[in-house]
Short mmCIF file of C-alpha atoms and ligand atoms in Angstrom, two decimals:
data_model
loop_
_atom_site.label_atom_id
_atom_site.label_comp_id
_atom_site.label_asym_id
_atom_site.label_seq_id
_atom_site.Cartn_x
_atom_site.Cartn_y
_atom_site.Cartn_z
CA MET A 1 -12.95 -11.82 -21.76
CA LEU A 2 -12.34 -14.77 -19.51
CA CYS A 3 -9.36 -16.64 -20.91
CA SER A 4 -8.62 -19.16 -18.25
CA LEU A 5 -9.91 -20.35 -14.95
CA MET A 6 -7.88 -21.79 -12.15
CA LEU A 7 -9.23 -23.06 -8.91
CA LEU A 8 -6.52 -23.19 -6.30
CA GLY A 9 -6.72 -24.63 -2.86
CA CYS A 10 -10.36 -25.33 -3.55
CA LYS A 11 -11.50 -27.27 -0.54
CA ASP A 12 -15.20 -27.93 -0.40
CA GLU A 13 -17.26 -28.51 2.69
CA LYS A 14 -17.21 -32.28 2.37
CA LYS A 15 -13.47 -32.41 2.68
CA THR A 16 -12.61 -33.23 6.26
CA ASP A 17 -8.83 -33.20 6.33
CA MET A 18 -8.69 -29.41 6.85
CA PRO A 19 -8.43 -27.93 10.34
CA GLU A 20 -11.75 -26.67 11.68
CA THR A 21 -10.76 -23.01 11.53
CA THR A 22 -9.88 -23.10 7.85
CA GLN A 23 -12.87 -25.20 6.82
CA ALA A 24 -13.91 -23.47 3.62
CA LYS A 25 -17.45 -22.15 3.25
CA THR A 26 -17.13 -21.62 -0.48
CA LYS A 27 -14.48 -22.50 -2.99
CA SER A 28 -11.51 -20.19 -3.05
CA SER A 29 -10.32 -19.39 -6.53
CA ILE A 30 -8.16 -17.32 -8.82
CA VAL A 31 -9.60 -16.37 -12.18
CA LYS A 32 -7.41 -14.82 -14.83
CA SER A 33 -8.88 -12.57 -17.52
CA ASP A 34 -7.73 -10.03 -20.09
CA TYR A 35 -7.95 -6.51 -18.66
CA ALA A 36 -6.73 -4.02 -21.27
CA THR A 37 -3.93 -3.31 -23.75
CA THR A 38 -1.47 -0.45 -23.32
CA LYS A 39 -0.87 2.09 -26.10
CA LYS A 40 2.35 0.19 -26.84
CA GLY A 41 0.34 -3.01 -27.34
CA VAL A 42 1.24 -4.72 -24.05
CA LYS A 43 -1.55 -6.93 -22.73
CA ILE A 44 -2.49 -6.32 -19.11
CA GLU A 45 -4.09 -9.21 -17.23
CA LYS A 46 -6.49 -9.16 -14.35
CA TYR A 47 -6.61 -11.77 -11.57
CA THR A 48 -9.69 -12.12 -9.38
CA LEU A 49 -8.93 -13.79 -6.06
CA THR A 50 -11.84 -15.08 -3.97
CA ASN A 51 -11.28 -16.56 -0.52
CA ALA A 52 -13.33 -19.21 1.25
CA ASN A 53 -15.61 -16.58 2.82
CA GLY A 54 -16.41 -14.87 -0.45
CA MET A 55 -14.05 -11.92 -0.02
CA LYS A 56 -12.81 -10.80 -3.45
CA MET A 57 -9.78 -8.91 -4.69
CA GLU A 58 -8.95 -7.87 -8.25
CA VAL A 59 -5.32 -7.28 -9.20
CA ILE A 60 -3.91 -6.15 -12.53
CA THR A 61 -0.41 -6.73 -13.84
CA MET A 62 0.10 -2.99 -14.45
CA GLY A 63 1.72 -1.76 -11.24
CA GLY A 64 0.45 -4.86 -9.38
CA ASP A 65 -2.50 -2.56 -8.73
CA ILE A 66 -5.24 -3.79 -6.42
CA ILE A 67 -8.26 -2.37 -8.24
CA SER A 68 -10.92 -3.70 -5.85
CA LEU A 69 -11.11 -5.48 -2.51
CA THR A 70 -14.34 -6.41 -0.79
CA ALA A 71 -14.90 -6.90 2.94
CA PRO A 72 -18.05 -7.86 4.86
CA ASP A 73 -19.80 -5.44 7.21
CA LYS A 74 -21.42 -6.44 10.52
CA ASP A 75 -24.46 -7.79 8.60
CA GLY A 76 -22.26 -9.82 6.28
CA LYS A 77 -22.66 -7.42 3.35
CA PHE A 78 -19.61 -7.33 1.12
CA GLU A 79 -18.57 -3.95 -0.28
CA ASP A 80 -15.49 -2.64 -2.04
CA VAL A 81 -13.23 -0.86 0.48
CA VAL A 82 -10.45 0.44 -1.80
CA LEU A 83 -10.57 3.36 -4.20
CA GLY A 84 -9.96 2.72 -7.88
CA TYR A 85 -10.59 4.24 -11.28
CA THR A 86 -13.71 3.37 -13.24
CA THR A 87 -11.86 2.77 -16.53
CA PRO A 88 -8.52 1.08 -17.35
CA ASP A 89 -6.94 4.11 -19.07
CA LEU A 90 -5.99 5.87 -15.83
CA TYR A 91 -4.22 2.75 -14.57
CA LEU A 92 -2.47 2.35 -17.90
CA ASP A 93 -1.56 6.02 -18.39
CA GLY A 94 0.36 6.76 -15.21
CA ASN A 95 -2.04 6.14 -12.28
CA PRO A 96 -1.95 9.76 -11.04
CA TYR A 97 -2.98 8.92 -7.45
CA PHE A 98 -0.98 5.64 -7.25
CA PHE A 99 -4.32 3.87 -6.54
CA GLY A 100 -3.65 0.35 -5.22
CA ALA A 101 -0.11 0.23 -6.59
CA ILE A 102 3.11 -1.47 -5.57
CA ILE A 103 5.55 1.33 -4.78
CA GLY A 104 9.29 1.12 -5.40
CA ARG A 105 12.21 1.16 -5.74
CA TYR A 106 11.88 3.71 -2.96
CA GLY A 107 8.56 4.52 -1.26
CA ASN A 108 8.01 8.20 -0.51
CA ARG A 109 10.52 11.00 -1.03
CA ILE A 110 14.26 11.28 -1.48
CA ALA A 111 15.39 14.90 -1.14
CA LYS A 112 16.32 16.46 -4.48
CA GLY A 113 16.46 12.94 -5.90
CA LYS A 114 20.07 12.67 -4.75
CA PHE A 115 21.97 10.34 -2.48
CA THR A 116 25.47 8.96 -2.06
CA LEU A 117 26.21 5.28 -1.61
CA ASP A 118 29.69 3.84 -1.10
CA GLY A 119 31.06 7.31 -1.87
CA LYS A 120 29.34 7.47 -5.25
CA PRO A 121 26.67 10.13 -5.96
CA TYR A 122 23.41 9.09 -7.63
CA GLN A 123 20.83 11.31 -9.31
CA LEU A 124 17.28 9.93 -9.45
CA THR A 125 14.33 11.11 -11.50
CA VAL A 126 12.84 14.20 -9.85
CA ASN A 127 9.03 14.07 -10.09
CA ASP A 128 7.60 15.86 -7.04
CA GLY A 129 8.70 19.49 -6.81
CA PRO A 130 12.43 19.28 -6.15
CA ASN A 131 12.26 15.67 -4.91
CA SER A 132 11.98 12.10 -6.16
CA LEU A 133 8.69 10.46 -5.12
CA HIS A 134 7.83 6.74 -5.13
CA GLY A 135 10.80 5.72 -7.29
CA GLY A 136 10.31 8.23 -10.14
CA LYS A 137 8.68 6.34 -13.00
CA GLY A 138 8.40 3.63 -10.41
CA PHE A 139 7.05 0.12 -9.98
CA ASP A 140 3.47 1.43 -10.13
CA LYS A 141 4.07 2.23 -13.82
CA ARG A 142 5.66 -1.12 -14.73
CA VAL A 143 4.10 -4.30 -16.02
CA TRP A 144 4.57 -7.22 -13.62
CA THR A 145 4.59 -10.94 -14.37
CA ALA A 146 1.88 -12.74 -12.41
CA THR A 147 1.85 -16.38 -11.29
CA PRO A 148 -0.88 -17.90 -9.12
CA VAL A 149 0.54 -19.79 -6.13
CA GLU A 150 -1.01 -23.01 -4.96
CA GLY A 151 -2.23 -23.22 -1.36
CA ASP A 152 -5.32 -23.18 0.86
CA ALA A 153 -6.02 -19.53 0.09
CA PRO A 154 -5.77 -17.70 -3.23
CA ALA A 155 -2.34 -16.15 -3.74
CA LEU A 156 -0.71 -14.26 -6.56
CA LYS A 157 3.02 -13.83 -7.04
CA LEU A 158 4.13 -10.75 -9.00
CA THR A 159 7.67 -10.31 -10.25
CA TYR A 160 9.52 -7.42 -11.84
CA THR A 161 13.18 -6.76 -12.57
CA ALA A 162 14.30 -3.14 -12.31
CA LYS A 163 17.41 -2.56 -14.42
CA ASP A 164 20.73 -1.20 -13.19
CA GLY A 165 20.41 2.57 -13.59
CA GLU A 166 16.60 2.53 -13.99
CA GLU A 167 15.31 5.87 -12.66
CA GLY A 168 18.88 6.49 -11.46
CA TYR A 169 19.15 3.64 -8.93
CA PRO A 170 22.13 1.29 -8.91
CA GLY A 171 21.81 -2.48 -9.37
CA ASN A 172 19.59 -4.89 -11.26
CA LEU A 173 16.89 -5.53 -8.69
CA ASN A 174 14.71 -8.65 -8.83
CA VAL A 175 11.48 -7.96 -6.96
CA THR A 176 8.75 -10.38 -5.91
CA VAL A 177 5.54 -9.22 -4.27
CA THR A 178 3.04 -11.87 -3.19
CA TYR A 179 -0.57 -11.12 -2.30
CA VAL A 180 -2.48 -13.75 -0.30
CA LEU A 181 -6.19 -13.36 0.44
CA SER A 182 -6.29 -15.59 3.48
CA ASN A 183 -9.30 -17.51 4.70
CA ASP A 184 -9.35 -15.39 7.86
CA ASN A 185 -10.02 -12.32 5.68
CA ALA A 186 -6.52 -10.89 5.66
CA LEU A 187 -4.66 -9.42 2.75
CA GLU A 188 -1.12 -10.63 3.38
CA ILE A 189 1.64 -8.99 1.37
CA SER A 190 5.23 -10.26 1.18
CA TYR A 191 7.92 -8.18 -0.46
CA GLU A 192 11.20 -9.76 -1.52
CA ALA A 193 14.09 -8.31 -3.47
CA GLU A 194 17.70 -8.96 -4.36
CA SER A 195 20.22 -6.76 -6.17
CA ASP A 196 23.52 -7.45 -7.92
CA LYS A 197 24.97 -4.14 -6.64
CA ASN A 198 24.59 -2.25 -3.39
CA THR A 199 21.40 -0.18 -3.67
CA VAL A 200 18.57 1.34 -1.65
CA VAL A 201 15.11 -0.25 -1.38
CA ASN A 202 11.89 0.73 0.38
CA LEU A 203 8.83 -1.11 -0.92
CA THR A 204 5.23 -0.48 0.03
CA GLN A 205 1.61 -0.67 -1.14
CA HIS A 206 -0.51 2.36 -1.98
CA SER A 207 -4.12 1.18 -1.56
CA TYR A 208 -6.55 3.89 -0.46
CA PHE A 209 -8.95 2.45 2.10
CA ASN A 210 -12.43 3.67 2.90
CA LEU A 211 -14.12 1.09 5.11
CA SER A 212 -17.58 2.61 4.60
CA GLY A 213 -17.81 1.07 1.12
CA ASN A 214 -19.24 4.42 -0.02
CA PHE A 215 -16.53 6.63 -1.45
CA ALA A 216 -18.75 9.72 -1.27
CA GLU A 217 -18.31 9.42 2.50
CA SER A 218 -15.17 11.12 3.81
CA ILE A 219 -12.71 9.01 5.79
CA GLU A 220 -12.70 11.68 8.49
CA SER A 221 -15.21 9.81 10.67
CA GLN A 222 -13.17 6.60 10.60
CA GLU A 223 -11.11 5.88 13.67
CA LEU A 224 -7.41 5.31 13.37
CA GLU A 225 -5.06 3.85 15.90
CA LEU A 226 -1.27 3.90 15.42
CA LYS A 227 1.01 2.31 18.02
CA ALA A 228 3.48 5.10 17.47
CA GLY A 229 4.63 7.62 20.06
CA LYS A 230 6.70 9.56 17.53
CA TYR A 231 6.44 10.91 14.01
CA LEU A 232 8.68 12.69 11.53
CA PRO A 233 7.95 16.40 11.03
CA VAL A 234 8.59 17.55 7.45
CA ASP A 235 9.83 20.65 5.63
CA ALA A 236 7.81 22.56 3.03
CA THR A 237 8.55 19.91 0.36
CA LEU A 238 7.51 17.05 2.71
CA ILE A 239 11.06 15.84 3.40
CA PRO A 240 11.58 14.79 7.07
CA THR A 241 13.57 17.39 8.98
CA GLY A 242 15.41 14.62 10.85
CA GLU A 243 13.63 15.27 14.14
CA LEU A 244 11.65 12.44 15.78
CA LYS A 245 8.86 14.30 17.51
CA ALA A 246 6.64 12.98 20.30
CA VAL A 247 2.97 12.83 19.24
CA ALA A 248 1.72 13.45 22.79
CA GLY A 249 -0.29 16.66 22.97
CA THR A 250 -0.29 17.12 19.17
CA PRO A 251 -2.88 16.35 16.44
CA PHE A 252 -0.56 13.46 15.48
CA ASP A 253 -1.48 11.42 18.54
CA PHE A 254 -3.30 8.25 17.40
CA THR A 255 -1.98 6.11 20.23
CA LYS A 256 -5.64 5.72 21.25
CA ALA A 257 -8.13 5.22 18.40
CA LYS A 258 -9.33 8.64 17.25
CA ALA A 259 -11.53 9.91 14.42
CA ILE A 260 -9.23 11.12 11.66
CA GLY A 261 -11.24 14.32 11.32
CA LYS A 262 -11.02 15.18 15.02
CA ASP A 263 -7.85 17.27 14.81
CA ILE A 264 -7.21 17.39 11.05
CA ASN A 265 -8.25 21.02 10.71
CA VAL A 266 -6.61 22.47 13.80
CA ALA A 267 -4.05 25.23 13.28
CA ASP A 268 -0.80 23.31 13.16
CA ASP A 269 2.24 24.04 11.04
CA GLN A 270 2.78 20.34 10.17
CA LEU A 271 -0.85 19.79 9.15
CA LYS A 272 -0.58 22.91 7.04
CA LYS A 273 2.52 21.58 5.28
CA GLY A 274 0.87 18.21 4.54
CA LEU A 275 -2.57 19.72 3.75
CA GLY A 276 -3.65 17.24 6.40
CA TYR A 277 -1.89 14.06 7.48
CA ASP A 278 0.92 13.03 5.15
CA HIS A 279 3.63 11.99 7.56
CA CYS A 280 5.64 9.03 8.75
CA TRP A 281 4.87 7.57 12.19
CA ILE A 282 7.53 5.52 13.99
CA PHE A 283 6.28 2.39 15.73
CA ASP A 284 7.09 1.99 19.42
CA ASP A 285 7.99 -1.61 18.66
CA ALA A 286 10.61 -1.47 15.91
CA ALA A 287 11.19 -5.24 15.92
CA ASN A 288 11.61 -6.82 12.53
CA THR A 289 8.79 -9.29 13.26
CA LEU A 290 5.16 -9.24 12.18
CA LYS A 291 3.51 -7.17 14.91
CA SER A 292 0.19 -5.38 15.24
CA VAL A 293 0.85 -1.67 14.66
CA GLY A 294 -2.60 -0.13 14.40
CA SER A 295 -6.12 -0.29 13.08
CA LEU A 296 -8.84 1.50 11.19
CA TYR A 297 -12.52 1.30 12.18
CA HIS A 298 -15.77 2.45 10.60
CA LYS A 299 -18.46 2.37 13.25
CA ALA A 300 -21.59 2.42 11.07
CA SER A 301 -20.61 -0.65 9.05
CA GLY A 302 -18.63 -2.25 11.89
CA ARG A 303 -15.72 -2.87 9.51
CA TYR A 304 -12.40 -3.05 11.32
CA MET A 305 -8.99 -3.40 9.70
CA GLU A 306 -5.94 -4.31 11.72
CA VAL A 307 -2.49 -3.53 10.30
CA LEU A 308 0.45 -5.81 11.03
CA THR A 309 3.94 -5.35 9.65
CA THR A 310 7.60 -6.18 9.98
CA GLU A 311 8.41 -2.57 9.01
CA PRO A 312 9.48 0.10 11.54
CA ALA A 313 7.20 2.91 10.28
CA ILE A 314 4.09 3.91 8.35
CA GLN A 315 3.19 6.79 6.06
CA PHE A 316 -0.37 7.76 6.89
CA TYR A 317 -1.66 9.87 4.02
CA SER A 318 -5.20 11.24 4.39
CA GLY A 319 -5.87 11.61 0.65
CA ASN A 320 -5.21 15.35 0.66
CA PHE A 321 -4.24 15.63 -3.00
CA ILE A 322 -7.37 13.96 -4.41
CA ASP A 323 -8.75 16.82 -6.47
CA GLY A 324 -12.35 16.01 -7.43
CA THR A 325 -11.59 15.30 -11.09
CA LYS A 326 -11.74 11.48 -11.24
CA ASP A 327 -14.89 9.37 -11.35
CA SER A 328 -15.61 7.26 -8.30
CA LYS A 329 -16.58 3.58 -8.40
CA THR A 330 -19.54 4.42 -6.15
CA GLY A 331 -20.75 7.42 -8.17
CA GLY A 332 -19.73 11.07 -8.41
CA LYS A 333 -16.07 12.09 -8.21
CA TYR A 334 -13.39 11.24 -5.69
CA GLN A 335 -12.84 14.17 -3.34
CA LYS A 336 -10.08 15.15 -0.93
CA ARG A 337 -10.24 12.57 1.91
CA SER A 338 -12.32 10.00 -0.03
CA GLY A 339 -9.69 7.46 0.98
CA LEU A 340 -6.54 7.07 3.06
CA CYS A 341 -3.29 5.21 2.68
CA LEU A 342 -1.47 3.26 5.37
CA GLU A 343 1.90 2.69 3.71
CA THR A 344 4.09 0.49 5.91
CA GLN A 345 7.72 1.24 5.16
CA HIS A 346 11.10 2.57 6.28
CA TYR A 347 11.45 6.31 6.82
CA PRO A 348 11.36 8.67 3.82
CA ASP A 349 14.72 10.11 2.69
CA SER A 350 16.71 7.54 4.72
CA PRO A 351 19.55 7.42 2.15
CA ASN A 352 20.32 11.05 3.13
CA GLN A 353 19.66 10.75 6.86
CA PRO A 354 22.26 8.57 8.59
CA SER A 355 20.35 8.68 11.90
CA PHE A 356 17.41 6.81 10.29
CA PRO A 357 17.40 2.98 10.06
CA THR A 358 19.25 2.02 6.90
CA THR A 359 17.50 1.27 3.61
CA THR A 360 20.69 0.03 1.95
CA LEU A 361 20.40 -3.42 0.43
CA LYS A 362 23.82 -4.94 -0.13
CA ALA A 363 24.56 -6.92 -3.29
CA GLY A 364 23.40 -10.51 -2.93
CA GLU A 365 21.53 -9.88 0.34
CA LYS A 366 17.85 -10.67 0.62
CA TYR A 367 15.28 -7.92 1.25
CA SER A 368 12.21 -9.38 2.91
CA THR A 369 9.28 -7.61 4.59
CA LYS A 370 5.66 -8.48 5.32
CA THR A 371 2.51 -6.48 5.87
CA THR A 372 -1.01 -7.73 6.63
CA TYR A 373 -4.31 -5.85 6.47
CA LYS A 374 -6.75 -8.02 8.41
CA PHE A 375 -10.49 -7.40 8.12
CA SER A 376 -13.13 -8.19 10.72
CA VAL A 377 -16.14 -6.51 12.33
CA LYS A 378 -16.84 -5.11 15.76
C1 LIG B 1 2.28 9.48 -0.72
C2 LIG B 1 2.83 10.80 -0.40
C3 LIG B 1 1.83 11.86 -0.65
C4 LIG B 1 1.30 11.78 -2.06
C5 LIG B 1 0.76 10.40 -2.31
C6 LIG B 1 0.34 10.19 -3.73
O1 LIG B 1 1.51 8.98 0.25
O2 LIG B 1 3.32 10.90 0.91
O3 LIG B 1 2.40 13.13 -0.43
O4 LIG B 1 2.32 12.07 -2.96
O5 LIG B 1 1.73 9.44 -2.00
O6 LIG B 1 -0.56 11.14 -4.15
#
């Protein structure tokens, strides 16, 4: 049911005080509606953001999940390019694949769910074999508070406070994640956080992209480029061994755009461990500024997605654990490799690996990162 309608930054064609490049073709808007109610009776809202070009994104307050995102192909045809469930219950009852979710307090794995900070040991929830994955019962399973933000493009601010001791982490952590659907067809994500005690933080977004718009089509033909000369090999439980390995001469080399399926099935111990790609790549440019770090391209539709981030690394996960049991938005079931994640972040298990860039957030300090997924055609 539609319960309220807000039009934000709605500039129509007659308005002339906007710069040429942002001259809106249609009205951008945010529409709020009821989405579903959890078993505990909590109401989950949905926000539909539409930018000036007609690109649409739906976000729910459970997990801050992006449940759909459309992008135009080379003929201007808009199709959904992110995987999602066909009914609310899977989002409400644990989101088994983390479809479209905000991930925290710590993206990816922490070995055995243990770390020591300021000499004090912490035990986190263990939820992935012997390890803690994506914050335990993490931010993807929490209800966020949403506030539309006024501006030229539709934007949604989501806030959540993780309690001191929640899932084992120290510090009350105030988190704000803002999604902007810009009028140059970019999904811009800002992550901000502040804690009242020293803690560890590594936030990311877990959308599964498939630029074909047809989720029955494997992502293996899509071309990926990662400006990363090194990656982190993992052990049998997918914890980085600590080595930074050169990608040159290995299936992990995406320094030049390459079809994901090209080397995914070659005999390689690391690919065997990940059941495909499920590793962290280290960007050549580690600067804490918004820089272009790679791209994804689907030739048949012409859809091209550039990734920009302030983060030093990215977990590229080729959807290896999708098990053919969940209905797809485009018919049939989602299969292994129906979608892929490009999770910009710090390195997994950093709290236990002093040689990795730190993920410690000191009390009172501001955590602030940005990632942009920019859509175009070529
Ligand atoms: C991350 C991990 C994967 C998997 C997915 C969720 O990307 O690296 O191993 O756990 O999340 O299914």
